[in-house]
Coordinates of C-alpha atoms in Angstrom, one line a residue:
X1 CA 0.0 0.0 0.0
X2 CA 1.3 3.4 -1.0
X3 CA 1.6 5.7 2.1
X4 CA -0.3 8.3 0.3
X5 CA -3.3 6.0 0.2
X6 CA -3.6 6.2 4.0
X7 CA -3.9 10.0 4.1
X8 CA -5.7 13.1 2.9
X9 CA -4.7 16.7 2.7
X10 CA -5.8 18.6 5.8
X11 CA -8.8 20.5 4.3
X12 CA -12.5 20.3 4.4
X13 CA -12.7 17.4 2.0
X14 CA -10.1 15.5 3.9
X15 CA -11.8 16.1 7.2
X16 CA -15.1 14.9 5.9
X17 CA -13.5 11.8 4.3
X18 CA -11.8 11.0 7.6
X19 CA -15.1 11.3 9.5
X20 CA -16.8 9.0 7.0
X21 CA -14.1 6.4 7.6
X22 CA -15.0 6.1 11.3
X23 CA -17.5 3.4 12.5
X24 CA -19.8 6.0 14.1
X25 CA -20.2 9.7 14.3
X26 CA -18.3 10.6 17.5
X27 CA -19.8 12.6 20.3
X28 CA -16.3 13.5 21.3
X29 CA -13.6 14.0 18.7
X30 CA -10.3 14.3 20.6
X31 CA -7.5 16.2 18.9
X32 CA -4.3 15.6 20.8
X33 CA -1.3 17.9 21.1
X34 CA 2.1 16.2 20.7
X35 CA 3.4 19.4 22.3
X36 CA 1.8 22.4 23.8
X37 CA 2.1 25.9 22.2
X38 CA 2.6 24.9 18.6
X39 CA 1.2 27.8 16.7
X40 CA 0.5 25.9 13.5
X41 CA -1.4 23.2 15.3
X42 CA -3.6 25.7 17.0
X43 CA -4.5 27.2 13.6
X44 CA -5.3 23.7 12.2
X45 CA -7.4 23.0 15.2
X46 CA -9.4 26.2 14.6
X47 CA -9.8 25.2 10.9
X48 CA -11.0 21.8 12.0
X49 CA -13.5 23.2 14.5
X50 CA -15.0 25.7 11.9
X51 CA -15.5 22.8 9.5
X52 CA -17.1 20.7 12.2
X53 CA -19.5 23.5 13.1
X54 CA -20.4 24.5 9.6
X55 CA -20.7 21.0 8.0
X56 CA -21.0 18.3 10.7
X57 CA -23.3 19.9 13.3
X58 CA -20.8 20.3 16.1
X59 CA -21.7 22.9 18.7
X60 CA -19.1 22.5 21.5
X61 CA -15.4 23.0 22.1
X62 CA -13.5 21.7 25.1
X63 CA -9.9 22.4 26.1
X64 CA -7.4 21.2 28.7
X65 CA -8.0 24.2 30.9
X66 CA -9.6 24.9 34.3
X67 CA -13.2 23.9 34.1
X68 CA -14.4 26.7 36.4
X69 CA -12.4 29.4 34.6
X70 CA -14.0 28.1 31.4
X71 CA -17.4 29.3 32.6
X72 CA -16.2 32.8 32.0
X73 CA -15.3 32.1 28.4
X74 CA -18.6 30.3 27.8
X75 CA -20.5 33.3 29.3
X76 CA -18.5 35.7 27.1
X77 CA -19.2 33.9 23.8
X78 CA -22.9 33.7 24.8
X79 CA -23.4 37.3 25.8
X80 CA -20.4 39.3 24.7
X81 CA -20.3 40.9 28.2
X82 CA -16.7 41.8 29.1
X83 CA -13.7 42.3 26.9
X84 CA -11.7 39.7 25.0
X85 CA -8.5 40.8 26.7
X86 CA -10.0 40.2 30.1
X87 CA -11.4 36.8 29.1
X88 CA -8.1 35.6 27.7
X89 CA -6.4 36.6 30.9
X90 CA -8.9 35.2 33.4
X91 CA -10.7 32.5 31.5
X92 CA -7.8 30.1 30.9
X93 CA -5.3 28.2 33.1
X94 CA -1.9 26.8 32.2
X95 CA -1.0 30.0 30.4
X96 CA -3.2 29.0 27.5
X97 CA -4.8 32.5 27.4
X98 CA -1.6 33.8 25.8
X99 CA -2.0 31.6 22.7
X100 CA -3.0 33.6 19.6
X101 CA -4.9 30.6 18.3
X102 CA -7.0 30.4 21.4
X103 CA -7.7 34.1 21.2
X104 CA -8.8 33.7 17.6
X105 CA -11.0 30.8 18.5
X106 CA -12.8 32.7 21.3
X107 CA -13.3 35.7 19.0
X108 CA -14.7 33.5 16.2
X109 CA -17.0 31.6 18.5
X110 CA -18.4 35.0 19.8
X111 CA -19.0 36.2 16.3
X112 CA -20.7 33.0 15.3
X113 CA -23.1 33.2 18.3
X114 CA -24.0 36.8 17.4
X115 CA -25.2 35.7 14.0
X116 CA -26.8 32.3 14.7
X117 CA -29.7 31.1 16.8
X118 CA -28.0 27.7 17.5
X119 CA -25.3 28.7 20.0
X120 CA -21.8 27.3 20.4
X121 CA -20.5 26.3 23.8
X122 CA -17.0 26.5 25.3
X123 CA -15.8 24.2 28.1
X124 CA -12.6 23.8 30.1
X125 CA -12.4 20.2 31.2
X126 CA -9.3 20.1 33.4
X127 CA -9.6 20.5 37.1
X128 CA -8.5 23.7 38.9
X129 CA -5.0 22.4 39.4
X130 CA -1.5 22.3 38.1
X131 CA 0.8 19.9 40.1
X132 CA -0.7 21.5 43.2
X133 CA -4.4 22.3 43.4
X134 CA -6.7 25.2 44.1
X135 CA -8.9 25.6 47.2
X136 CA -12.3 23.9 46.9
X137 CA -13.9 27.1 48.1
X138 CA -15.3 28.3 44.7
X139 CA -16.9 25.0 43.8
X140 CA -18.3 24.2 47.3
X141 CA -19.7 27.7 48.0
X142 CA -21.2 27.9 44.4
X143 CA -22.9 24.5 44.8
X144 CA -24.1 25.5 48.3
X145 CA -25.7 28.7 47.0
X146 CA -27.7 26.8 44.3
X147 CA -29.3 24.4 46.9
X148 CA -32.2 24.8 49.2
X149 CA -32.5 23.8 52.9
X150 CA -32.1 21.8 55.0
X151 CA -28.4 21.9 54.2
X152 CA -25.7 19.9 56.0
X153 CA -24.0 23.0 57.6
X154 CA -24.2 26.8 57.5
X155 CA -22.3 28.9 55.1
X156 CA -20.3 30.3 58.1
X157 CA -19.3 26.7 59.1
X158 CA -18.3 26.0 55.5
X159 CA -16.2 29.2 55.5
X160 CA -14.5 28.3 58.8
X161 CA -13.6 24.8 57.7
X162 CA -12.2 26.1 54.4
X163 CA -10.0 28.7 56.1
X164 CA -7.6 30.8 54.0
X165 CA -7.3 29.7 50.4
X166 CA -3.5 29.9 50.6
X167 CA -3.5 26.9 52.8
X168 CA -4.9 24.8 49.9
X169 CA -3.1 26.4 47.0
X170 CA 0.4 26.3 48.5
X171 CA 2.7 25.3 45.6
X172 CA 5.1 23.6 48.1
X173 CA 2.6 20.8 48.5
X174 CA 3.6 19.5 45.0
X175 CA 6.9 18.2 46.3
X176 CA 6.3 18.1 50.1
X177 CA 3.2 16.2 51.2
X178 CA 3.8 17.2 54.9
X179 CA 2.6 20.8 54.2
X180 CA -0.6 19.7 52.6
X181 CA -3.8 20.1 54.7
X182 CA -5.6 17.5 52.5
X183 CA -5.9 14.9 55.4
X184 CA -6.6 17.4 58.2
X185 CA -9.8 17.1 60.3
X186 CA -11.3 20.1 58.5
X187 CA -10.6 18.5 55.1
X188 CA -12.1 15.2 56.1
X189 CA -15.3 17.0 57.3
X190 CA -15.4 19.0 54.1
X191 CA -15.3 15.7 52.1
X192 CA -18.4 14.5 54.0
X193 CA -20.2 17.9 53.4
X194 CA -19.3 17.8 49.7
X195 CA -20.8 14.3 49.4
X196 CA -23.9 15.4 51.2
X197 CA -24.3 18.5 48.9
X198 CA -24.0 16.3 45.8
X199 CA -26.6 13.9 47.1
X200 CA -28.8 16.9 48.0
X201 CA -28.4 18.2 44.4
X202 CA -29.9 14.9 43.1
X203 CA -33.0 15.3 45.3
X204 CA -33.5 19.0 44.2
X205 CA -32.7 18.7 40.5
X206 CA -36.3 19.1 39.3
X207 CA -36.6 22.6 40.8
X208 CA -33.4 23.9 39.1
X209 CA -33.2 25.3 35.6
X210 CA -31.2 23.4 33.0
X211 CA -28.4 26.0 33.3
X212 CA -28.4 25.8 37.1
X213 CA -28.4 22.0 37.0
X214 CA -25.5 21.9 34.6
X215 CA -23.5 24.3 36.7
X216 CA -24.4 22.6 40.0
X217 CA -23.3 19.3 38.7
X218 CA -20.0 20.8 37.5
X219 CA -19.5 22.4 41.0
X220 CA -20.2 19.1 42.7
X221 CA -17.8 17.1 40.5
X222 CA -15.1 19.7 41.0
X223 CA -15.5 20.0 44.8
X224 CA -15.5 16.3 45.3
X225 CA -12.6 15.8 42.9
X226 CA -10.5 18.6 44.5
X227 CA -11.0 17.3 48.0
X228 CA -10.0 13.8 46.9
X229 CA -6.9 15.2 45.1
X230 CA -5.9 17.2 48.2
X231 CA -6.3 14.1 50.3
X232 CA -3.7 12.3 48.2
X233 CA -1.5 15.4 48.0
X234 CA -0.9 14.7 51.7
X235 CA 0.1 11.1 51.1
X236 CA 3.8 10.3 51.4
X237 CA 3.8 6.8 49.8
X238 CA 5.7 6.0 46.6
X239 CA 2.4 5.7 44.7
X240 CA 1.5 9.4 45.4
X241 CA 2.3 10.8 42.0
X242 CA 0.8 8.0 40.0
X243 CA -2.4 8.3 42.0
X244 CA -2.5 12.1 41.6
X245 CA -2.1 11.7 37.8
X246 CA -4.9 9.2 37.7
X247 CA -7.2 11.3 39.8
X248 CA -6.6 14.3 37.5
X249 CA -7.5 12.4 34.4
X250 CA -10.5 10.9 36.1
X251 CA -11.7 14.4 36.8
X252 CA -11.1 15.3 33.2
X253 CA -13.0 12.2 32.0
X254 CA -16.0 13.0 34.1
X255 CA -16.1 16.5 32.6
X256 CA -15.8 15.1 29.1
X257 CA -18.7 12.8 29.6
X258 CA -20.8 15.8 30.7
X259 CA -19.7 17.6 27.6
X260 CA -20.7 14.6 25.4
X261 CA -24.2 14.8 26.9
X262 CA -24.7 18.1 25.1
X263 CA -23.9 16.8 21.6
X264 CA -20.8 16.4 19.4
X265 CA -17.8 18.3 20.6
X266 CA -14.2 18.8 19.6
X267 CA -11.8 18.2 22.5
X268 CA -8.2 19.7 22.5
X269 CA -5.6 18.5 24.9
X270 CA -2.2 16.7 25.2
X271 CA -2.0 13.4 23.4
X272 CA -1.3 11.9 26.9
X273 CA -4.7 12.9 28.2
X274 CA -6.7 11.8 25.1
X275 CA -5.0 8.6 24.1
X276 CA -6.7 5.2 24.7
X277 CA -3.6 3.4 25.9
X278 CA -2.1 3.7 29.4
X279 CA -0.1 6.9 30.0
X280 CA 3.6 6.4 30.9
X281 CA 5.8 9.2 32.2
X282 CA 9.3 9.3 33.7
X283 CA 9.3 11.1 37.1
X284 CA 12.6 11.1 38.8
X285 CA 13.6 7.5 39.4
X286 CA 10.0 6.3 38.8
X287 CA 7.9 5.5 35.8
X288 CA 4.3 6.7 36.4
X289 CA 1.5 4.7 34.9
X290 CA -2.2 5.7 34.8
X291 CA -5.2 5.6 32.5
X292 CA -5.9 8.8 30.6
X293 CA -9.1 10.8 30.4
X294 CA -9.5 9.6 26.8
X295 CA -9.2 5.9 27.8
X296 CA -11.7 6.4 30.6
X297 CA -14.2 8.4 28.5
X298 CA -13.7 6.0 25.6
X299 CA -14.6 3.1 27.8
X300 CA -18.0 4.6 28.4
X301 CA -18.6 6.1 24.9
X302 CA -17.3 3.3 22.7
X303 CA -17.3 4.2 19.0
X304 CA -18.7 7.6 19.9
X305 CA -15.2 8.6 21.1
X306 CA -12.5 9.1 18.4
X307 CA -8.9 10.1 18.9
X308 CA -6.8 12.1 16.5
X309 CA -3.2 12.3 17.7
X310 CA -0.9 15.0 16.4
X311 CA 2.7 14.6 15.3
X312 CA 5.4 16.9 14.1
X313 CA 7.9 16.3 11.4
X314 CA 10.8 18.8 11.4
X315 CA 10.5 21.1 14.4
X316 CA 13.2 23.8 14.6
X317 CA 16.5 21.9 14.0
X318 CA 15.0 18.5 14.9
X319 CA 14.3 16.4 11.9
X320 CA 12.8 12.9 12.3
X321 CA 14.9 9.9 11.2
X322 CA 13.4 8.4 8.0
X323 CA 12.6 5.1 9.6
X324 CA 10.3 6.6 12.3
X325 CA 6.6 7.2 11.9
X326 CA 7.2 10.9 11.6
X327 CA 10.0 10.4 9.1
X328 CA 7.7 8.1 7.0
X329 CA 4.9 10.7 7.1
X330 CA 7.3 13.4 6.1
X331 CA 7.2 11.8 2.6
X332 CA 3.6 12.8 2.1
X333 CA 3.1 15.6 -0.5
X334 CA 1.1 17.9 1.8
X335 CA 2.4 20.3 4.5
X336 CA -0.5 19.3 6.7
X337 CA -2.0 15.8 6.5
X338 CA -4.9 13.8 8.0
X339 CA -3.9 10.1 8.3
X340 CA -6.0 7.0 8.9
X341 CA -3.9 5.5 11.7
X342 CA -5.1 2.0 11.4
X343 CA -4.5 1.8 7.7
X344 CA -1.1 3.4 8.3
X345 CA -0.3 0.6 10.8
X346 CA -0.9 -2.0 8.1
X347 CA 1.1 -0.1 5.5
X348 CA 4.4 0.3 7.4
X349 CA 6.6 -2.4 8.8
X350 CA 8.3 -2.1 12.1
X351 CA 9.0 1.7 12.3
X352 CA 11.6 2.7 14.8
X353 CA 10.6 4.8 17.8
X354 CA 11.6 8.5 17.5
X355 CA 13.8 9.8 20.3
X356 CA 12.9 13.4 21.1
X357 CA 15.4 15.8 22.7
X358 CA 12.6 18.2 23.4
X359 CA 11.2 17.1 26.8
X360 CA 7.8 18.7 25.9
X361 CA 7.3 16.6 22.7
X362 CA 5.9 13.1 22.9
X363 CA 6.6 11.2 19.6
X364 CA 4.1 8.6 18.2
X365 CA 4.6 5.2 19.7
X366 CA 4.7 2.6 16.9
X367 CA 3.4 -0.1 19.3
X368 CA 0.2 1.9 20.0
X369 CA -0.6 3.0 16.5
X370 CA -3.6 0.7 16.2
X371 CA -5.2 2.5 19.2
X372 CA -5.4 5.8 17.4
X373 CA -8.1 6.6 14.9
X374 CA -6.1 9.3 13.0
X375 CA -3.0 11.5 13.0
X376 CA -2.9 15.2 12.2
X377 CA 0.6 15.5 10.8
X378 CA 2.5 18.8 10.4
X379 CA 5.5 18.3 8.1
X380 CA 7.4 21.3 9.3
X381 CA 6.9 23.5 12.3
X382 CA 8.3 27.0 12.6
X383 CA 6.4 28.6 15.5
X384 CA 7.4 26.4 18.4
X385 CA 7.4 28.1 21.8
X386 CA 10.3 27.1 24.0
X387 CA 9.3 25.7 27.3
X388 CA 11.1 25.4 30.6

């Protein structure tokens, strides 16, 4: 099989041909990042989303960013209240608000909503965390405010138990579990209260508007997830980081399943978070293993979850060896290609793994190619932000 027979140029016709090759129309189409902050990939993502909206009925976009901050962006594209500068500064985590492609996406979604009755939605689906985690205050108090009595405690009690937010968001907890308050008596009681509030939400769901139910469910998932994450931040066992990585992706997966309930969505995040296979990462003298958000969500959604990995050819002064997957794909005639990964796996014989000297780039794994639906391949990348 000619390698060209496994791929299409990355354009509207190629996108439609790829979607028709899938066994079912996905509710979640995941586009993975082989590396964050690749300008060209962000532009291709925007092109893909516009095509999905205009030709395939997609109405939602989800990104690997703080799910609570994402509410600000969703409100902005719905109402236009506020300024784009402010939304980009306060509506994204992980420094993603500085991305020109993200700015253009938000601008375009707002313009689309001004002109159409059927509105687009924006979601962050990561938890409010980096390696450390935010205070559960925002999620807990917002959930509390949406519920009616009798409640498990007063707001004053909740405020006292939470204490100063800085106790929770202390960045030192990332490497030092002894400074975490996640297993304190106050945190343990807050976990019980959060559980009671989520149970109470189920009993009161009929009296809430659809918008309030959606937000209350998000606040409940986030509060419970953050308190669980903080609990294990205080754990000093060797399994600590693997467990924290797994908990983060489980929070992501729960948010993705909620997004899927609202119709087909494009999801944009690291390949590691969207892949179906187990994630592996070197961490000091350990190799961490956990199931990704994509693997978890895909278990529930089946064929209604599809995963497009991205891969880079020449990036800066780093050119892939010709016997790697990226080297083979570099022989395609298009600058940007959309590749049927399962057909590609049958067309190539024992490609070599690519060794990346860029710690932020995760090359395609030849052994896992059959677990990917497609590959978005960029033959040459110029705008590559240096990290670290």
